[in-house]
């Protein structure tokens, strides 16, 4: 049996020669390309002329600073078209507008980086052009006006005439802003109040502020004060007052009274009297005049339940943008029901702790 098995493994002489010949042919076939490359190196096609031709046809990329117009702007007042002209995308411009419509305000240039979709590069590029106190009229950056011909003299900003404002070397837009501020009831009590004039540049403020003199509000000309009303006999509860009650306060007409009621309803109630000053379109001068009659009662806030509220209901709240509302709803869908409002801290995009503290009182999880 063993002998038969070994015999089956033996090759005949012809078979052995055939196997050796096949192995030799395989070696030659594998070695041939290596030998050929050694004596005939591969030819490389030169594409340099072709690439030069493409460069001549292709337009060169335009740097960001040339594509976008760079000009001074106020992020609290600039339009969506202005933001696009600054080189921001339509989506970023829309996000900024939505942030402002929800009650958001840029108080320092650094607040601008809070915009969720704003790229760090765009923030660094635009930061030098942000002007919160002075005019931000879109247009090319121009050299500062020559003020050497301006007169400097003691003046009362509450009574100075239009002609004398021009004598101080102020531009027409600033003169108009000061006059409008006084007509609407604004009163300057100290030189720092001049900074409220958003068209007054920092340079002009530094130049004229030291020459300003003031009179107490009670001795100011009547033309600079709002029409006087009979003050309400009782304090006004900001969370219970109807439109008629609001209209009893200085500077509040029918339209503004309705806006105050609507703002309160959208919020769910006021947390403090100072919150009224946040309402869009309410001048600070009017708020100061009505402030002594305002009180906050014990009316509870109306909250939105994070586990049942809809996207549209969240978006309608003055403190919540549509994007923020979408992330709140998405968190609920992916992680289940909220156990408390503090679960919002787990949403990575919500990095603005001040905003979270502001909006949490209007939300609940039960």
Coordinates of C-alpha atoms in Angstrom, one line a residue:
X1 CA 0.0 0.0 0.0
X2 CA 2.8 2.4 1.0
X3 CA 4.8 1.6 -2.2
X4 CA 1.8 2.2 -4.4
X5 CA 1.3 5.7 -2.8
X6 CA 4.9 6.7 -3.3
X7 CA 4.8 5.5 -6.9
X8 CA 1.9 7.8 -7.6
X9 CA 4.1 10.8 -6.6
X10 CA 6.9 10.1 -9.0
X11 CA 7.3 12.0 -12.3
X12 CA 8.5 10.6 -15.6
X13 CA 11.6 12.1 -17.2
X14 CA 9.4 14.0 -19.7
X15 CA 7.2 15.4 -16.9
X16 CA 10.2 16.6 -15.0
X17 CA 11.6 18.4 -18.1
X18 CA 8.2 20.0 -18.8
X19 CA 7.9 21.3 -15.2
X20 CA 11.4 22.8 -15.3
X21 CA 10.6 24.4 -18.7
X22 CA 7.4 26.0 -17.3
X23 CA 9.2 27.4 -14.2
X24 CA 11.9 28.9 -16.5
X25 CA 9.3 30.5 -18.7
X26 CA 7.5 32.0 -15.6
X27 CA 10.8 33.5 -14.3
X28 CA 11.5 35.0 -17.7
X29 CA 8.0 36.6 -18.0
X30 CA 8.2 38.1 -14.5
X31 CA 11.8 39.4 -15.0
X32 CA 11.3 40.9 -18.5
X33 CA 9.5 44.1 -17.4
X34 CA 12.2 44.8 -14.8
X35 CA 15.0 44.3 -17.3
X36 CA 13.2 46.5 -19.9
X37 CA 12.7 49.4 -17.5
X38 CA 16.4 49.3 -16.6
X39 CA 17.5 49.9 -20.2
X40 CA 14.4 51.9 -21.3
X41 CA 13.3 54.4 -18.6
X42 CA 9.6 55.4 -18.8
X43 CA 8.9 58.7 -20.6
X44 CA 7.1 61.5 -18.5
X45 CA 4.8 63.8 -20.4
X46 CA 5.5 67.5 -19.7
X47 CA 2.2 69.2 -18.8
X48 CA 3.7 72.5 -17.8
X49 CA 2.7 74.3 -21.0
X50 CA -0.8 73.0 -20.6
X51 CA -1.1 74.2 -17.0
X52 CA 0.2 77.6 -18.0
X53 CA -2.5 77.8 -20.6
X54 CA -5.2 76.9 -17.9
X55 CA -3.9 79.7 -15.6
X56 CA -4.2 82.2 -18.4
X57 CA -7.8 81.2 -19.0
X58 CA -8.9 80.8 -15.3
X59 CA -9.6 84.0 -13.4
X60 CA -7.4 84.6 -10.4
X61 CA -9.3 84.2 -7.1
X62 CA -10.3 87.5 -5.5
X63 CA -9.1 88.1 -1.9
X64 CA -11.9 88.3 0.6
X65 CA -11.2 91.9 1.4
X66 CA -11.7 92.8 -2.3
X67 CA -14.8 90.7 -2.8
X68 CA -16.5 92.3 0.2
X69 CA -16.9 95.9 0.9
X70 CA -15.4 96.9 4.2
X71 CA -17.0 99.8 6.0
X72 CA -17.9 100.9 9.4
X73 CA -21.3 99.4 10.5
X74 CA -23.5 99.1 13.6
X75 CA -24.6 95.5 14.0
X76 CA -27.7 96.7 15.8
X77 CA -29.0 98.7 12.9
X78 CA -27.3 97.4 9.7
X79 CA -29.6 95.7 7.1
X80 CA -29.3 92.2 5.7
X81 CA -28.0 93.8 2.5
X82 CA -25.3 95.6 4.4
X83 CA -24.1 92.3 6.0
X84 CA -24.0 90.7 2.6
X85 CA -22.0 93.6 1.3
X86 CA -19.6 93.0 4.1
X87 CA -18.9 89.5 2.7
X88 CA -21.2 87.5 5.0
X89 CA -23.4 84.8 3.5
X90 CA -27.2 85.2 3.2
X91 CA -27.7 82.6 6.0
X92 CA -25.4 84.5 8.4
X93 CA -27.1 87.8 7.6
X94 CA -30.5 86.2 8.2
X95 CA -29.3 84.8 11.6
X96 CA -28.2 88.3 12.7
X97 CA -31.5 89.8 11.7
X98 CA -33.4 87.1 13.5
X99 CA -31.2 87.5 16.7
X100 CA -32.1 91.2 16.7
X101 CA -35.9 90.6 16.1
X102 CA -35.9 88.2 19.1
X103 CA -34.7 91.1 21.3
X104 CA -31.0 90.4 21.1
X105 CA -28.6 93.4 21.2
X106 CA -24.9 93.9 20.6
X107 CA -23.6 95.9 23.6
X108 CA -19.9 95.4 22.9
X109 CA -18.0 94.6 19.6
X110 CA -17.1 91.2 21.1
X111 CA -20.8 90.3 21.3
X112 CA -20.8 89.9 17.5
X113 CA -19.0 86.6 17.8
X114 CA -22.0 85.1 19.6
X115 CA -23.7 84.7 16.2
X116 CA -23.9 81.0 15.8
X117 CA -23.1 80.7 12.0
X118 CA -20.4 83.4 12.0
X119 CA -17.0 82.0 11.0
X120 CA -14.0 83.1 13.3
X121 CA -12.2 84.5 10.2
X122 CA -15.2 86.7 9.3
X123 CA -15.4 87.9 13.0
X124 CA -11.7 88.8 13.0
X125 CA -12.0 90.6 9.6
X126 CA -15.0 92.7 10.6
X127 CA -14.2 93.4 14.3
X128 CA -12.2 96.6 13.5
X129 CA -15.2 98.1 11.6
X130 CA -17.8 97.6 14.3
X131 CA -19.1 100.9 15.6
X132 CA -21.8 100.7 18.3
X133 CA -22.0 104.3 19.4
X134 CA -21.2 106.2 16.2
X135 CA -22.8 106.2 12.8
X136 CA -22.4 103.1 10.7
X137 CA -23.5 104.4 7.4
X138 CA -22.5 101.9 4.7
X139 CA -20.0 103.2 2.3
X140 CA -16.3 103.3 1.6
X141 CA -14.0 104.1 4.5
X142 CA -13.1 107.8 4.3
X143 CA -10.5 109.9 6.1
X144 CA -11.7 111.5 9.2
X145 CA -13.0 115.0 8.7
X146 CA -10.7 117.9 9.3
X147 CA -11.9 119.6 12.5
X148 CA -9.3 122.3 12.7
X149 CA -11.8 125.0 11.5
X150 CA -14.4 124.1 14.2
X151 CA -15.0 126.4 17.2
X152 CA -14.9 125.0 20.7
X153 CA -17.0 126.9 23.3
X154 CA -19.1 126.1 26.4
X155 CA -22.5 124.9 25.3
X156 CA -25.7 123.3 26.8
X157 CA -26.6 120.3 24.7
X158 CA -30.3 120.7 25.8
X159 CA -30.6 124.3 24.4
X160 CA -27.8 124.7 21.8
X161 CA -29.1 125.8 18.4
X162 CA -28.6 123.9 15.1
X163 CA -26.3 126.6 13.9
X164 CA -24.1 126.3 17.0
X165 CA -24.0 122.6 16.7
X166 CA -22.5 123.0 13.2
X167 CA -20.0 125.5 14.7
X168 CA -18.8 122.8 16.9
X169 CA -17.7 120.9 13.8
X170 CA -20.4 118.2 14.0
X171 CA -21.6 116.5 10.8
X172 CA -25.1 117.0 9.7
X173 CA -26.3 113.5 10.6
X174 CA -25.1 114.1 14.2
X175 CA -26.8 117.5 14.5
X176 CA -30.0 115.9 13.2
X177 CA -29.7 113.1 15.8
X178 CA -29.2 115.5 18.7
X179 CA -32.2 117.6 17.7
X180 CA -34.4 114.6 17.2
X181 CA -33.4 113.2 20.6
X182 CA -34.5 116.4 22.2
X183 CA -37.7 116.7 20.3
X184 CA -38.6 113.1 21.5
X185 CA -38.1 114.1 25.1
X186 CA -34.5 113.2 25.6
X187 CA -32.5 115.2 28.1
X188 CA -28.8 115.4 28.7
X189 CA -28.0 115.4 32.5
X190 CA -24.2 114.8 32.2
X191 CA -21.6 114.7 29.5
X192 CA -21.7 110.8 29.4
X193 CA -25.3 111.1 28.1
X194 CA -23.9 112.5 24.8
X195 CA -22.7 108.9 24.1
X196 CA -26.3 108.0 23.6
X197 CA -26.2 109.8 20.3
X198 CA -25.2 106.8 18.1
X199 CA -24.0 109.1 15.3
X200 CA -21.6 111.0 17.5
X201 CA -18.1 109.5 16.9
X202 CA -15.7 108.8 19.7
X203 CA -13.4 111.4 18.3
X204 CA -16.1 114.2 18.3
X205 CA -17.2 113.1 21.8
X206 CA -13.7 113.4 23.2
X207 CA -13.3 116.8 21.5
X208 CA -16.6 118.5 22.7
X209 CA -17.6 116.7 25.9
X210 CA -15.4 118.8 28.2
X211 CA -17.1 122.0 27.0
X212 CA -20.7 120.7 27.8
X213 CA -22.6 122.4 30.6
X214 CA -25.9 121.3 32.0
X215 CA -29.1 122.5 33.7
X216 CA -31.2 120.4 35.9
X217 CA -34.3 118.8 34.2
X218 CA -36.7 121.0 36.0
X219 CA -35.1 124.2 34.6
X220 CA -34.7 122.8 31.1
X221 CA -36.9 124.4 28.4
X222 CA -40.3 122.9 28.2
X223 CA -39.9 122.2 24.5
X224 CA -37.3 119.6 25.3
X225 CA -39.6 117.6 27.6
X226 CA -42.4 115.2 26.6
X227 CA -46.0 116.4 27.0
X228 CA -46.9 116.1 30.6
X229 CA -49.7 113.9 31.8
X230 CA -51.5 113.5 35.0
X231 CA -49.5 110.8 36.7
X232 CA -51.4 107.6 37.7
X233 CA -52.8 107.6 41.2
X234 CA -51.6 104.1 41.8
X235 CA -48.4 102.2 40.8
X236 CA -48.7 100.3 37.5
X237 CA -48.3 96.5 37.8
X238 CA -46.3 95.7 34.7
X239 CA -47.7 92.2 34.4
X240 CA -51.4 93.2 34.8
X241 CA -51.6 96.6 33.1
X242 CA -53.8 96.8 30.0
X243 CA -53.3 99.2 27.1
X244 CA -55.4 102.0 28.8
X245 CA -53.3 101.8 31.9
X246 CA -50.0 102.0 30.0
X247 CA -51.4 105.1 28.2
X248 CA -51.6 106.9 31.5
X249 CA -47.8 107.0 31.7
X250 CA -45.6 109.8 30.3
X251 CA -44.6 109.2 26.7
X252 CA -46.9 106.3 26.1
X253 CA -49.5 106.6 23.3
X254 CA -52.0 104.1 22.0
X255 CA -49.6 102.3 19.6
X256 CA -46.8 102.0 22.1
X257 CA -49.2 100.8 24.8
X258 CA -50.3 98.0 22.5
X259 CA -46.7 97.1 21.7
X260 CA -45.9 96.8 25.5
X261 CA -48.9 94.5 26.0
X262 CA -47.9 92.4 23.0
X263 CA -44.3 92.2 24.1
X264 CA -45.3 91.0 27.6
X265 CA -47.7 88.4 26.1
X266 CA -45.0 87.0 23.8
X267 CA -42.5 86.8 26.7
X268 CA -44.9 85.2 29.1
X269 CA -44.6 88.1 31.6
X270 CA -41.9 90.4 32.9
X271 CA -39.3 89.3 35.3
X272 CA -38.3 92.8 36.3
X273 CA -39.2 96.4 35.6
X274 CA -35.9 96.9 33.8
X275 CA -36.9 94.3 31.2
X276 CA -39.4 96.8 29.7
X277 CA -36.5 98.9 28.6
X278 CA -35.5 96.1 26.3
X279 CA -38.6 96.5 24.1
X280 CA -37.6 97.5 20.5
X281 CA -38.5 101.1 19.7
X282 CA -38.9 102.3 23.3
X283 CA -36.5 105.2 23.8
X284 CA -34.5 105.2 27.0
X285 CA -35.7 108.7 27.8
X286 CA -39.3 107.5 27.8
X287 CA -38.5 104.5 29.9
X288 CA -36.8 106.7 32.5
X289 CA -39.8 109.0 32.8
X290 CA -42.3 106.2 33.3
X291 CA -39.9 104.1 35.6
X292 CA -41.0 105.7 38.9
X293 CA -44.6 104.5 38.5
X294 CA -43.8 100.9 37.6
X295 CA -43.9 97.9 39.9
X296 CA -43.7 94.1 39.5
X297 CA -46.5 92.2 41.2
X298 CA -46.6 88.5 42.1
X299 CA -48.2 87.4 38.9
X300 CA -46.5 84.1 37.9
X301 CA -44.7 83.8 34.5
X302 CA -46.3 81.7 31.8
X303 CA -43.7 79.0 30.8
X304 CA -43.2 76.8 27.8
X305 CA -43.0 73.1 28.6
X306 CA -39.9 71.8 26.8
X307 CA -41.5 68.3 26.5
X308 CA -44.6 69.4 24.7
X309 CA -43.9 72.8 23.1
X310 CA -43.8 73.0 19.3
X311 CA -41.1 74.5 17.2
X312 CA -43.3 77.4 16.1
X313 CA -44.2 78.2 19.8
X314 CA -40.5 78.3 20.7
X315 CA -39.6 80.4 17.7
X316 CA -42.3 83.0 18.6
X317 CA -40.7 83.7 22.0
X318 CA -38.7 87.0 21.8
X319 CA -35.6 85.5 23.4
X320 CA -35.4 82.3 21.2
X321 CA -34.3 82.3 17.6
X322 CA -35.6 79.7 15.1
X323 CA -32.2 77.9 15.1
X324 CA -32.2 77.7 18.9
X325 CA -35.8 76.4 18.8
X326 CA -34.8 73.7 16.3
X327 CA -31.9 72.5 18.6
X328 CA -34.2 72.4 21.6
X329 CA -36.7 70.2 19.8
X330 CA -33.9 68.0 18.3
X331 CA -32.4 67.4 21.7
X332 CA -35.8 66.1 22.9
X333 CA -36.2 63.8 19.9
X334 CA -32.7 62.3 20.3
X335 CA -32.4 62.1 24.1
X336 CA -35.9 61.7 25.3
X337 CA -37.9 64.0 27.6
X338 CA -36.3 66.9 29.5
X339 CA -35.9 66.2 33.2
X340 CA -35.3 69.9 34.0
X341 CA -34.5 73.1 32.1
X342 CA -30.9 72.6 33.1
X343 CA -30.7 69.9 30.5
X344 CA -30.3 72.8 28.0
X345 CA -26.7 73.1 29.3
X346 CA -26.0 69.7 27.6
X347 CA -26.6 71.3 24.1
X348 CA -23.1 72.1 23.0
X349 CA -24.1 74.9 20.7
X350 CA -25.6 76.8 23.7
X351 CA -22.3 78.4 24.9
X352 CA -23.9 81.8 25.8
X353 CA -24.5 81.3 29.6
X354 CA -26.0 84.8 29.9
X355 CA -28.6 83.9 27.3
X356 CA -29.4 80.6 29.0
X357 CA -29.9 82.4 32.4
X358 CA -32.2 84.8 30.6
X359 CA -34.4 82.3 28.9
X360 CA -34.6 79.5 31.5
X361 CA -37.2 81.2 33.7
X362 CA -39.6 81.1 30.7
X363 CA -39.2 77.3 30.2
X364 CA -40.2 74.2 32.2
X365 CA -39.9 70.5 32.0
X366 CA -43.2 69.5 33.7

